[in-house]
């Protein structure tokens, strides 16, 4: 039996033929279901789900005969939380309905508010539709087209971590059992004693992966490729928005540029399912997509990226010697360094929970882990915006998401739009004045011990997933003492540097640290704004400073 195509459900009382005509170009890859009311659309949806199919998208007019449009999305979302939701307003109603409906997009009630095409080849409309379908495609557990085949008998911690890395690098992957057809095919190609996970990427000889780094090196190479005597103009540590922007601007201005990234490209932003406030993306953009576009842009200008490479040490050069960055796979020598290593989540420091990291317990909202939470009860610890975004993302799959906070109210720490979105989502609830004090399970998380922070009362709840988003501390254990930092570990730059480290009564330049030729940008910098736009702005702004350091203007 062939697998049915994913469905697109088109809902309009009077213009469903227009929609059907417009979506005709997708009919090869998706099954189109026209409906003239919410009731009919729900019937179509049930039919698709009953025969084991998937709904990729709901497209509806701004007015429906039997339900207000937000309520309609609410009902459709209850049936299929993963489908993308689009309003295609008929042009007769666009101006009148728009102001009332647009607010719903900002709060995530639906994904796009578009004008129904007025004629053929409305590519702006189709651009939005294909972007959303592509976003939907990246959330499908088993994508149709894969770049990397993983052969593994178990969905263990390493297999999951490799998939998470590949997802964040926009490399679709899929896991097969060793005795499946794909498994046998890859095992036949493997030249050695087979072990798992066995990773077959982009037609390269398969490798047995012992770490995510092995996979990263297999696909993207290692710094050992660089000639040891070679000194690059700029080495960027971290490929979040700050590092990516520094790479694009530095390479585009002709400086030889290398980026070393401990995990996947994108940093914290890359783990965000939807960035809604980045300039120029009115419908929002997934962090992974933004990061991969920036990476491609930087590569186009000649940047070399090494992912899965933790910088363990930075040895500042003196008397004109290059700075040396050390990784387990080799060293990079650079005339200048941009520290863009961002921040990482604070640890919970409850021992039984720390032991289950990767086995139901995750720091950050691992996108891949979210998919594994289908129909499960999951918990999110944290009251900030990243906890809010993670909860909304998890609620696409999980049966219930409970946000745990120590404070009595979420509104103190989370943006109003997210608080509203959470209130609206029936799968998400908030448990206030609560701390996680214990947890356990047989090989993976199965239960949590919770404590009321006011009364000390404890109870135990079944839990399949725990996502810890506890606020941030800088990634800085590798930064040498010569680079001055504040009490929390953030790197000091410009006038924030203590006066006793100023030279000739002058502070370092704006984004310059206390070591000549070493700069800092983004969240790792003391006083930074902790946003994608500010991090990328600082990454771009650091480049003129690097330029003048490398080639000082002669007086
Ligand atoms: C879930 C989530 C959602 C968010 N949503 C939004 C949003 O909607 N809008 C918004 O404006 N902001 C948002 N933010 C905040 C935003 O993502 C950050 O402010 C931004 O990513 C900071 O960029 P950065 O480059 O300074 O650091 P990061 O993004 O933290 O990137 C730093 C990178 O450096 C790497 N690194 C660290 N140490 C080393 C080392 N020793 N060697 C090599 N590499 C290293 C890390 O692996 C990481 O990839 C969100 C954050 C999160 C977590």
Coordinates of C-alpha atoms and ligand atoms in Angstrom, one line a residue, residues 237-243 260-264 266-269 271-272 274-277 309-311 340-343 345 386 389 475 478 521-523 530-532 535, ligand 1:
X237 CA 34.2 31.3 18.3
X238 CA 30.5 30.5 18.2
X239 CA 28.0 30.4 15.3
X240 CA 25.0 32.0 16.9
X241 CA 23.6 35.2 15.3
X242 CA 26.6 37.2 16.6
X243 CA 29.2 34.8 15.2
X260 CA 34.5 27.2 15.3
X261 CA 31.2 26.0 16.7
X262 CA 30.8 23.6 19.6
X263 CA 27.4 22.2 18.4
X264 CA 25.3 23.1 15.4
X266 CA 22.5 28.9 15.0
X267 CA 23.3 29.0 18.8
X268 CA 20.3 29.7 21.0
X269 CA 18.4 31.2 18.0
X271 CA 16.8 26.2 18.8
X272 CA 13.9 28.6 18.5
X274 CA 9.8 30.7 15.5
X275 CA 11.5 34.1 15.8
X276 CA 8.8 36.6 15.4
X277 CA 10.6 39.9 16.1
X309 CA 34.3 21.7 17.6
X310 CA 34.5 23.0 21.2
X311 CA 37.2 25.6 21.8
X340 CA 30.7 35.1 20.2
X341 CA 30.1 32.1 22.5
X342 CA 26.7 33.3 23.8
X343 CA 25.1 31.8 26.9
X345 CA 21.2 27.4 30.4
X386 CA 12.3 30.8 26.1
X389 CA 8.2 29.4 23.4
X475 CA 29.9 30.1 28.0
X478 CA 37.7 28.5 28.0
X521 CA 29.9 40.3 20.4
X522 CA 26.4 39.1 21.4
X523 CA 25.0 37.5 24.5
X530 CA 20.1 39.3 24.5
X531 CA 18.2 39.4 21.3
X532 CA 18.9 38.0 17.8
X535 CA 23.6 39.9 18.6
Ligands
LIG1 C1 14.4 29.1 22.8 C2 14.9 30.5 22.5 C3 14.0 31.4 21.8 C4 14.5 32.7 21.5 N1 13.7 33.5 20.8 C5 14.1 34.8 20.5 C6 13.3 35.6 19.7 O1 12.2 35.2 19.3 N2 13.7 36.8 19.4 C7 15.0 37.3 19.8 O2 15.3 38.4 19.5 N3 15.7 36.5 20.6 C8 15.3 35.3 21.0 N4 16.1 34.5 21.7 C9 17.4 35.0 22.2 C10 18.5 34.9 21.1 O3 18.4 33.6 20.5 C11 19.9 35.2 21.6 O4 19.9 36.5 22.1 C12 20.9 35.1 20.5 O5 20.9 33.8 19.9 C13 22.3 35.4 21.0 O6 23.2 35.2 20.0 P1 24.8 34.9 20.2 O7 25.4 34.7 18.9 O8 25.3 36.0 21.0 O9 24.9 33.6 21.1 P2 24.3 32.2 21.0 O10 23.0 32.2 20.2 O11 24.2 31.7 22.4 O12 25.4 31.4 20.2 C14 26.6 31.1 20.8 C15 27.2 29.9 20.1 O13 28.5 29.7 20.6 C16 28.8 28.3 20.7 N5 29.9 28.1 21.7 C17 29.8 28.4 23.0 N6 31.0 28.1 23.6 C18 31.8 27.6 22.7 C19 33.1 27.1 22.6 N7 33.9 27.0 23.7 N8 33.6 26.7 21.4 C20 32.9 26.7 20.3 N9 31.6 27.2 20.3 C21 31.1 27.6 21.4 C22 27.5 27.7 21.2 O14 27.3 26.3 21.0 C23 26.5 28.6 20.4 O15 26.1 27.9 19.2 C24 15.7 33.2 22.0 C25 16.5 32.3 22.8 C26 16.1 31.0 23.0 C27 17.0 30.1 23.8

